[in-house]
Short mmCIF file of C-alpha atoms in Angstrom, two decimals:
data_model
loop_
_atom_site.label_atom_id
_atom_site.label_comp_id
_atom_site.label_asym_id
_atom_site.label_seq_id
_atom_site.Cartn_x
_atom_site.Cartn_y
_atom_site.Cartn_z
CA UNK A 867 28.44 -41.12 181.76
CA UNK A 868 27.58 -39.71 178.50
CA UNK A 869 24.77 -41.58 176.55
CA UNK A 870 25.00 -43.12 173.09
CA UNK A 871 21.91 -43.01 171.17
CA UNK A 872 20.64 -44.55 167.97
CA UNK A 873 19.39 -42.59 165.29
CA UNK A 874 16.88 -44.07 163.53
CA UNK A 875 14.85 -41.67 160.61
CA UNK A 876 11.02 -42.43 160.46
CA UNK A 877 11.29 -43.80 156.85
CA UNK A 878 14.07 -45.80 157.30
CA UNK A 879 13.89 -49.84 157.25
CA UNK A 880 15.04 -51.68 159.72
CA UNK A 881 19.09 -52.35 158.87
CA UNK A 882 20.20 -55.53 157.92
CA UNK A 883 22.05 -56.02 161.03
CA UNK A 884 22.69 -54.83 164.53
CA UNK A 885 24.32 -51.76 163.63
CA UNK A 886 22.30 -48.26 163.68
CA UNK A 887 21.92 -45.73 160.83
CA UNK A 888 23.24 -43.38 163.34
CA UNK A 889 24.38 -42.85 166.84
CA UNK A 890 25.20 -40.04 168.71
CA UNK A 891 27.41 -39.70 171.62
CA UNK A 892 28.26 -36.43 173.19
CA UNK A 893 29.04 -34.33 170.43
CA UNK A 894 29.84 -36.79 168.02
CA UNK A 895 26.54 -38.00 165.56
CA UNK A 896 27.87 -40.58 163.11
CA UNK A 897 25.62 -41.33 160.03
CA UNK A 898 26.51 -45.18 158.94
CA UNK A 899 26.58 -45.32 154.93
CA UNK A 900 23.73 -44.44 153.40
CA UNK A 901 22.30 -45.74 149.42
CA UNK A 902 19.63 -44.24 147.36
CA UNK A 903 16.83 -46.09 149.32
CA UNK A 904 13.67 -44.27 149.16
CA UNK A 905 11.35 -43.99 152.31
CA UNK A 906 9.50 -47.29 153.46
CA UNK A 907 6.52 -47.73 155.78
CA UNK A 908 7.77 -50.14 158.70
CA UNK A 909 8.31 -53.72 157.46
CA UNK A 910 8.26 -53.25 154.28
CA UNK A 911 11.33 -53.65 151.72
CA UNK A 912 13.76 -50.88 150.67
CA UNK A 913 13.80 -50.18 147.05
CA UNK A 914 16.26 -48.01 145.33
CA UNK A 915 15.07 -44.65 144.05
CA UNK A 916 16.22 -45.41 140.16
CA UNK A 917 18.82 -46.96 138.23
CA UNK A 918 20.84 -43.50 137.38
CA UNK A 919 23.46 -41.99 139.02
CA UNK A 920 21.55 -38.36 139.74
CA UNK A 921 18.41 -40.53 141.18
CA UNK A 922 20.75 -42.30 143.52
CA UNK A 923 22.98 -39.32 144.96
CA UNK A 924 20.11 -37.44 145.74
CA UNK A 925 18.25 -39.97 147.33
CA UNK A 926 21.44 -41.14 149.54
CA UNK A 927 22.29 -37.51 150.37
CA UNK A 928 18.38 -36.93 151.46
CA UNK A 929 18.98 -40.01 153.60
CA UNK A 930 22.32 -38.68 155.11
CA UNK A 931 20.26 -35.30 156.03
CA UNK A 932 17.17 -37.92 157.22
CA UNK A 933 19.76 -39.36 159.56
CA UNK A 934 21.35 -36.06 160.64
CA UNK A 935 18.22 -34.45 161.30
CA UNK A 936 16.81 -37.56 163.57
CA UNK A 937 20.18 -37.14 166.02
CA UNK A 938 19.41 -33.70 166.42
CA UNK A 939 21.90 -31.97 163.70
CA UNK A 940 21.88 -30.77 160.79
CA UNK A 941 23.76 -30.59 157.36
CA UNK A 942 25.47 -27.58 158.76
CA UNK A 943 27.00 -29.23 161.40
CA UNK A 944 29.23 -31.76 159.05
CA UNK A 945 32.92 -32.52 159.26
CA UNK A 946 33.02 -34.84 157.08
CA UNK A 947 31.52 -37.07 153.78
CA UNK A 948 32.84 -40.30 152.51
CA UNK A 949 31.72 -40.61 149.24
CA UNK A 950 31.79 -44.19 147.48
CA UNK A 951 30.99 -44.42 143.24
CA UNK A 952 31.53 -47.25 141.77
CA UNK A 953 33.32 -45.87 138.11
CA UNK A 954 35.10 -42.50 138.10
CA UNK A 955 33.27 -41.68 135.27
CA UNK A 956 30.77 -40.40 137.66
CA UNK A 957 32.82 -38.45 139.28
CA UNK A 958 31.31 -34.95 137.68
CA UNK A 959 27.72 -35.69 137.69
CA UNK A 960 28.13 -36.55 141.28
CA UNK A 961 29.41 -32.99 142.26
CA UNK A 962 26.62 -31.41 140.25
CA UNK A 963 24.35 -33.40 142.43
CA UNK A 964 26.30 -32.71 145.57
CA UNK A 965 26.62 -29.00 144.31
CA UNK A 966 23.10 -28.68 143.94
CA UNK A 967 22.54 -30.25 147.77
CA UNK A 968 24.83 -28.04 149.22
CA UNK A 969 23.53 -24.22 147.75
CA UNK A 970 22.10 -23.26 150.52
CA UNK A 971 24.72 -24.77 153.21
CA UNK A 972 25.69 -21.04 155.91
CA UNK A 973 28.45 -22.94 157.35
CA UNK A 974 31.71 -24.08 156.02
CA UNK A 975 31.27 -27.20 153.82
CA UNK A 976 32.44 -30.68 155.36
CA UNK A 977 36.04 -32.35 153.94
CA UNK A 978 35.44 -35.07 151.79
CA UNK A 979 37.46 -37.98 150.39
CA UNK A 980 35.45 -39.71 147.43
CA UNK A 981 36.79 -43.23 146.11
CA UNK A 982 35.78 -45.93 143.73
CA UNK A 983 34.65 -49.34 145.44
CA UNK A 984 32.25 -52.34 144.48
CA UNK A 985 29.09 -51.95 145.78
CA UNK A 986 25.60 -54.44 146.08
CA UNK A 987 24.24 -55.03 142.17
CA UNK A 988 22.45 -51.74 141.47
CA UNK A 989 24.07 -49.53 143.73
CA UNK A 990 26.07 -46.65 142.25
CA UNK A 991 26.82 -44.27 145.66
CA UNK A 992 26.73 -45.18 149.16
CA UNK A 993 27.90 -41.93 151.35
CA UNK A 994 28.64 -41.61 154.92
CA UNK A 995 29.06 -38.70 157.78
CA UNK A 996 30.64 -37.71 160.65
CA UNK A 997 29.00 -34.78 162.38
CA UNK A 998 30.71 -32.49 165.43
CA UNK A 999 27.55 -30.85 167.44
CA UNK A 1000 27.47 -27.09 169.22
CA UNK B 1058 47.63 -30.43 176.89
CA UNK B 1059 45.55 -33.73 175.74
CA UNK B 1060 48.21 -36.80 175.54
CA UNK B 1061 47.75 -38.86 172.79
CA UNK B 1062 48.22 -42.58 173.72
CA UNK B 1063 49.20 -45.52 171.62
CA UNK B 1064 46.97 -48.73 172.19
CA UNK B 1065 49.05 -51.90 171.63
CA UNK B 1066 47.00 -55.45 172.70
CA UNK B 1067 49.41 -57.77 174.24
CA UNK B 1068 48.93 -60.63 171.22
CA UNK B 1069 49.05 -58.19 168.38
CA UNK B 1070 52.56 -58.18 165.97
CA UNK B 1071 54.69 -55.07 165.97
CA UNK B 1072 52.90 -53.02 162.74
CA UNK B 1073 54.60 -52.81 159.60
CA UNK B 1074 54.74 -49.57 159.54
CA UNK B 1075 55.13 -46.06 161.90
CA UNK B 1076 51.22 -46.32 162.71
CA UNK B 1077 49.28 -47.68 165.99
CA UNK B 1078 46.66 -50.72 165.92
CA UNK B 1079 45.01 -47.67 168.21
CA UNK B 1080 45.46 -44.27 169.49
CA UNK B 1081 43.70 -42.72 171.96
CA UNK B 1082 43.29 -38.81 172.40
CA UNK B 1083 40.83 -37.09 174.98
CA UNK B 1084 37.74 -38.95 174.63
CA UNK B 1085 38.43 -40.06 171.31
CA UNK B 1086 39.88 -43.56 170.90
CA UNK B 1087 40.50 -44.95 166.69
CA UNK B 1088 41.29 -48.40 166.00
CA UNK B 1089 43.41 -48.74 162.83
CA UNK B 1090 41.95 -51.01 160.40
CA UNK B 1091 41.96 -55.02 161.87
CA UNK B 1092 42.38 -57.81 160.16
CA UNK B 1093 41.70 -61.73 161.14
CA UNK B 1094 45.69 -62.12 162.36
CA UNK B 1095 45.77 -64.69 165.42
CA UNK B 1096 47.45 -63.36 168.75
CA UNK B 1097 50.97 -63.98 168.13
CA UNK B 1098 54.05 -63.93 170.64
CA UNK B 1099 56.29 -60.38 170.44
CA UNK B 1100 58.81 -61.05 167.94
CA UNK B 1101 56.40 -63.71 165.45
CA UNK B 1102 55.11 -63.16 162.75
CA UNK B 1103 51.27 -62.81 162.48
CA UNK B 1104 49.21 -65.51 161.11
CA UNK B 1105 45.79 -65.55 159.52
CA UNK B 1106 42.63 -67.54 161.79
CA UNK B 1107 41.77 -69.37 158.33
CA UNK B 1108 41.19 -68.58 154.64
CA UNK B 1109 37.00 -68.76 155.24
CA UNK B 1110 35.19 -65.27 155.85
CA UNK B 1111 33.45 -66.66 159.14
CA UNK B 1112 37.24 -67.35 160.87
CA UNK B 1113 38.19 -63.94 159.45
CA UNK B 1114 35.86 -61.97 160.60
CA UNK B 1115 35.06 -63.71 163.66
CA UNK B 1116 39.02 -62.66 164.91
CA UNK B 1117 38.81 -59.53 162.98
CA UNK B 1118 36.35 -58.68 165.48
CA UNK B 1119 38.19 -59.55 168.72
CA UNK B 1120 41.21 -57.86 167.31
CA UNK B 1121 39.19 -54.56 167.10
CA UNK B 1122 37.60 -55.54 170.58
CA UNK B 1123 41.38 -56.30 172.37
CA UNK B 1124 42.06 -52.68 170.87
CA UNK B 1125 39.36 -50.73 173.03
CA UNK B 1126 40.12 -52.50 175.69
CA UNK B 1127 43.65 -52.07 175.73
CA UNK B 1128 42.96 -48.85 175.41
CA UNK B 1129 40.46 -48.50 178.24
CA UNK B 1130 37.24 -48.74 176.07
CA UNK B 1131 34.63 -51.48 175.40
CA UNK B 1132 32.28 -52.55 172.69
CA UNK B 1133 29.81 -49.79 173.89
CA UNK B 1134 31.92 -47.01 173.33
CA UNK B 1135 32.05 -47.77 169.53
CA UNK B 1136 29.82 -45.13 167.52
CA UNK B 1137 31.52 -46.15 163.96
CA UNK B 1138 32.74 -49.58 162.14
CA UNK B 1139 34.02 -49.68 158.46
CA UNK B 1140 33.89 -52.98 157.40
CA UNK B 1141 36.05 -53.72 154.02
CA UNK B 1142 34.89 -56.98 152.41
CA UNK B 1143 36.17 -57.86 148.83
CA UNK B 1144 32.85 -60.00 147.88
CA UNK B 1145 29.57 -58.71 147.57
CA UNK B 1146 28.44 -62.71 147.73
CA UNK B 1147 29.43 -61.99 151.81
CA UNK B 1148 27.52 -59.47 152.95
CA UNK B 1149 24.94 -62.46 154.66
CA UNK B 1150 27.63 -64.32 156.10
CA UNK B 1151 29.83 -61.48 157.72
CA UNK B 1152 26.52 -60.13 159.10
CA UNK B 1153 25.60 -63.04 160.74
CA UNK B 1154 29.12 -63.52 162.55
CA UNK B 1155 28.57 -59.68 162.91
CA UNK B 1156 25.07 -59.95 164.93
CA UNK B 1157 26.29 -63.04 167.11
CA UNK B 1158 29.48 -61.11 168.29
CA UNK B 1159 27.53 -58.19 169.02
CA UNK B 1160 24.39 -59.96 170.99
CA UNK B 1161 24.81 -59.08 174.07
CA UNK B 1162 25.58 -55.35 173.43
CA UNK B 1163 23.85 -53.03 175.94
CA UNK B 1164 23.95 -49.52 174.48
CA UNK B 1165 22.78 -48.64 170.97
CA UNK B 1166 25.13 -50.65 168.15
CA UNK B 1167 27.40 -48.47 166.50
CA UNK B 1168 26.96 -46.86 162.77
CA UNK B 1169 28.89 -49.26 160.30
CA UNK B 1170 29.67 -48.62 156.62
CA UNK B 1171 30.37 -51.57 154.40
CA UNK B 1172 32.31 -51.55 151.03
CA UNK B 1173 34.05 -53.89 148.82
CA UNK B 1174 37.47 -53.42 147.74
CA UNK B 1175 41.36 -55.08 146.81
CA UNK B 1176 42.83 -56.47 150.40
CA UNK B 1177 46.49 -58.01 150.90
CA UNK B 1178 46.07 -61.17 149.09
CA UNK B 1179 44.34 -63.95 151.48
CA UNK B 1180 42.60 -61.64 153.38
CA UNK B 1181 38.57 -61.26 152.81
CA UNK B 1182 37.90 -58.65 155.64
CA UNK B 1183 38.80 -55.60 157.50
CA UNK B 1184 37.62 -53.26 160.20
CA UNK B 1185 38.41 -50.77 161.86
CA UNK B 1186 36.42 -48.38 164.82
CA UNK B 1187 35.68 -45.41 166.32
CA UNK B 1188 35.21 -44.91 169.82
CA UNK B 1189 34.02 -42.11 171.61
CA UNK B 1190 34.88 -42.75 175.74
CA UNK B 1191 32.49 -41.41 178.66
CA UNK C 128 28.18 -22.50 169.61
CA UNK C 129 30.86 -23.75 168.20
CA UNK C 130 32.49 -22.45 164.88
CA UNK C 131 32.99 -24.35 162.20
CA UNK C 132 35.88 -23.13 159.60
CA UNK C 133 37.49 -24.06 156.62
CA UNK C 134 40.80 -24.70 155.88
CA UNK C 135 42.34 -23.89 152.61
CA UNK C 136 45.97 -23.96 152.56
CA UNK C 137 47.43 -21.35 150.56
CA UNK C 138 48.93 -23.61 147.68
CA UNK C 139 45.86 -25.98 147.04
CA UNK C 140 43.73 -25.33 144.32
CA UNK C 141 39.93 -24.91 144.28
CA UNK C 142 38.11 -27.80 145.29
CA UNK C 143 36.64 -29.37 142.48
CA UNK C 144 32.93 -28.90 144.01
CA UNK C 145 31.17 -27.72 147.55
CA UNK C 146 33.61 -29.48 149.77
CA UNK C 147 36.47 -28.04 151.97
CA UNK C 148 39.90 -29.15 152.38
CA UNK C 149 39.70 -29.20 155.47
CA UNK C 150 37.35 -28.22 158.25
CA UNK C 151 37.72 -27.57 162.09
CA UNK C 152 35.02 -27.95 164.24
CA UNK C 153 36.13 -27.68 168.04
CA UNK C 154 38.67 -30.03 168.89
CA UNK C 155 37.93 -31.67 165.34
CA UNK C 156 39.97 -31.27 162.11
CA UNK C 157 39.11 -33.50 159.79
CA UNK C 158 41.19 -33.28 156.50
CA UNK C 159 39.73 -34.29 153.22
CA UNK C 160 40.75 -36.70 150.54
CA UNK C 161 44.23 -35.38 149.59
CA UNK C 162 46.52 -36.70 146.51
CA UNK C 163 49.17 -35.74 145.04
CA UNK C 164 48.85 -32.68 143.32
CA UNK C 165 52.11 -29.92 143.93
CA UNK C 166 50.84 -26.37 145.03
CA UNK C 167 49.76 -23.99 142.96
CA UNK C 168 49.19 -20.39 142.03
CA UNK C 169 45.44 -19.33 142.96
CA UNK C 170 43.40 -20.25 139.59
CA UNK C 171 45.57 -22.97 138.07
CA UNK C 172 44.60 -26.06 137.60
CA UNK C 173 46.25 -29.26 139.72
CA UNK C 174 49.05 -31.10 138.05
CA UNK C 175 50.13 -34.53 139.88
CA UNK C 176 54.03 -34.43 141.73
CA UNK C 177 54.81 -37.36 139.46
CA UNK C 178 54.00 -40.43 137.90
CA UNK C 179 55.24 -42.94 140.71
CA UNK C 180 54.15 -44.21 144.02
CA UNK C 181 57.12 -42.62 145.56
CA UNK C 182 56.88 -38.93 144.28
CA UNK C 183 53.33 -39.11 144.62
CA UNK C 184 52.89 -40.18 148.22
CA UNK C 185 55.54 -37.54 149.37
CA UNK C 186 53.52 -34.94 148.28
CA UNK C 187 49.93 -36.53 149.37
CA UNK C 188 51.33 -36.39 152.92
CA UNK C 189 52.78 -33.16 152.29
CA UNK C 190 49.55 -32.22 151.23
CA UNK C 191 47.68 -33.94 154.20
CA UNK C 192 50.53 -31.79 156.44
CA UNK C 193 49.33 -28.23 154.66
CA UNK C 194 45.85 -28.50 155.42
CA UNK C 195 46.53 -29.31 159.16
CA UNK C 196 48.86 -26.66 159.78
CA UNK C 197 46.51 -24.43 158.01
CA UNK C 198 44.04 -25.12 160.45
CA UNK C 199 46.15 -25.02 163.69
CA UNK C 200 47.28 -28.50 164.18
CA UNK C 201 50.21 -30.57 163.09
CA UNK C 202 51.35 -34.53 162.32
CA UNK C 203 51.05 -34.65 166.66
CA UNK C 204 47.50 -34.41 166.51
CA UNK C 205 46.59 -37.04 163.92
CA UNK C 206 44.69 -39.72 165.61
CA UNK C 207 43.87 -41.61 162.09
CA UNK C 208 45.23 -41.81 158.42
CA UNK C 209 43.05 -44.14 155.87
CA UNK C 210 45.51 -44.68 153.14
CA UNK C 211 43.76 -45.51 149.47
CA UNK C 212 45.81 -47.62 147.09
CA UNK C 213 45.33 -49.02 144.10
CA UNK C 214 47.47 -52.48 143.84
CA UNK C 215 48.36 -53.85 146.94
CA UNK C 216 52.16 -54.39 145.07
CA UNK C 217 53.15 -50.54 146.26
CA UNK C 218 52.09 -51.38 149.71
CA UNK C 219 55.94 -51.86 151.01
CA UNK C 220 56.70 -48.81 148.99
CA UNK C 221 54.13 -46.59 150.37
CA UNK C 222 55.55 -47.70 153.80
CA UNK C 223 58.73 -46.40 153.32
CA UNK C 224 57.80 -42.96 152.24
CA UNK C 225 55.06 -43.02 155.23
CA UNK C 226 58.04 -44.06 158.14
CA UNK C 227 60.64 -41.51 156.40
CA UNK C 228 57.89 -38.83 156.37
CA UNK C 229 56.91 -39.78 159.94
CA UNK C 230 60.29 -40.38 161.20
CA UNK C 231 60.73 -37.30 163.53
CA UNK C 232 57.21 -37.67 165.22
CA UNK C 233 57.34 -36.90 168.90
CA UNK C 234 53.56 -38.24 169.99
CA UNK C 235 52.09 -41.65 169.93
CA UNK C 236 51.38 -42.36 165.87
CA UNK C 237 48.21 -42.15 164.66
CA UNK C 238 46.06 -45.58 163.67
CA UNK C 239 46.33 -46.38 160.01
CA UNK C 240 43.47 -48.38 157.43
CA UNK C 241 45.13 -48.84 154.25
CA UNK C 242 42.38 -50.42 151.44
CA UNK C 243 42.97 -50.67 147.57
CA UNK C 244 40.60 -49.15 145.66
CA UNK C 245 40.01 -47.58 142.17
CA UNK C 246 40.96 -43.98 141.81
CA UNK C 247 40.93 -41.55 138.89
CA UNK C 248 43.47 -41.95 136.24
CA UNK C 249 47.11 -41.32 136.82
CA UNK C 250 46.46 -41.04 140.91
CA UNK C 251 48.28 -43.92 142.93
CA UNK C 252 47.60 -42.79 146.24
CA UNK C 253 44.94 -40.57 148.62
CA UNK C 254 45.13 -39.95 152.15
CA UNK C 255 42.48 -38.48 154.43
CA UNK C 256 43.37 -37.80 158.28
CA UNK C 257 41.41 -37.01 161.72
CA UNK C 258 42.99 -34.85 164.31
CA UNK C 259 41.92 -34.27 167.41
CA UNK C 260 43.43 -30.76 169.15
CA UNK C 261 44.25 -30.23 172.35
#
């Protein structure tokens, strides 16, 4: 039997239902969509790291890394990044952001498929990730 | 060679198109996206539960669960739900059909991602899963 | 360790930031995002098949088929296509290009999710896939 773990990053609050902001099973760590919440001591509230586009995207792709780091992984080991804006008027600024995230990244950069959705009042990117371990 | 199986639950209509309400490969089993159709007999035409988000998602989610387990899988194999609403305003309600269909889960719950988008008019959820088998 | 690797199919232009077309990871090809653009020489910029549903889904899937053969797999291995749209009006439309362009497959056929969403201006269609190898 191979075990299926939940992932949950130290500064993360609790999610607003019974799903995890990760799991891992086998080789397979899936992140569950992350937003630009910053970190939160246990109880308390999330609250959004600004209002702007650039605030958001790096917050939720810190998050993403929070996740991937808490399962064991890495950045490096990503197949894959749904990306979810809300106007595709954001569409550049985003990649800077994402750009900027990525320098460093050894290994082969994920696929991605980015698309424009509603989201909760306030939120401007919510991102995902699929990750395949060694 | 790794056969790829097609998953077809006894109740669910013939697909309107050349794809599989599942498809199983190795240890990997998908469940195409589900929405809240009743069972139907081979040959009907499906129906919806009912035009409230609580019928919808309540068969939504049996229609992804008669997927894993026609295709040898169970609840606990799930790492990753999308959930597609098309109303912010029922976030609350889906997650509280979503934590009473998933009490008695004994592994870790899976990852989920929820966004808001257009659906087939009538229809005010979908959701489909990834499974990853012992 | 496993490698992880790119895939760039010879006729698809630069990604537009730090993201690969597709990526194989083990067993694992996930293709990104794909819409569609026709190939081009290395250096041009992306011009869109055509203005309809029709020409434009063709060459997404055509598109979707490049990047797995470029990494070693083919239409067999596909275990999931999510299908974005944006007016659920071209959904018959879109079917009939998908069972002509799937008409030959041999293997079980992959799971489908097919949501409407926005997309950027001009683009009717985008198709991301997950294969799993043998």
């Amino acid at each position: 039997m191979t075990q299926k773990t939940a992932v949950h990053p130290a500064g993360h609050a609790a999610a607003p239902a019974k799903f995890s902001h990760g799991v891992r099973k086998g080789n397979i760590l899936q992140v569950a969509g992350q937003v630009g919440f910053l970190p939160v001591e246990p109880g308390q509230e999330p609250v959004v790291a600004g209002p702007t586009l650039r605030e958001q995207t790096r917050q939720t792709l810190a998050n993403v890394k929070a996740v991937l780091e808490a399962g064991g992984a890495s950045l490096e080991d990503v197949v894959m990044l749904r990306v979810y804006l809300t106007d595709t008027a954001h569409f550049a600024e985003m990649n800077e952001v994402y750009d900027e995230f990525f320098a460093d990244l050894k290994e082969a950069p994920a696929a991605r498929t980015t698309v424009y959705v509603g989201l909760p009042d306030g939120l401007l990117v919510e991102i995902d990730a699929l990750a395949v371990l060694d």
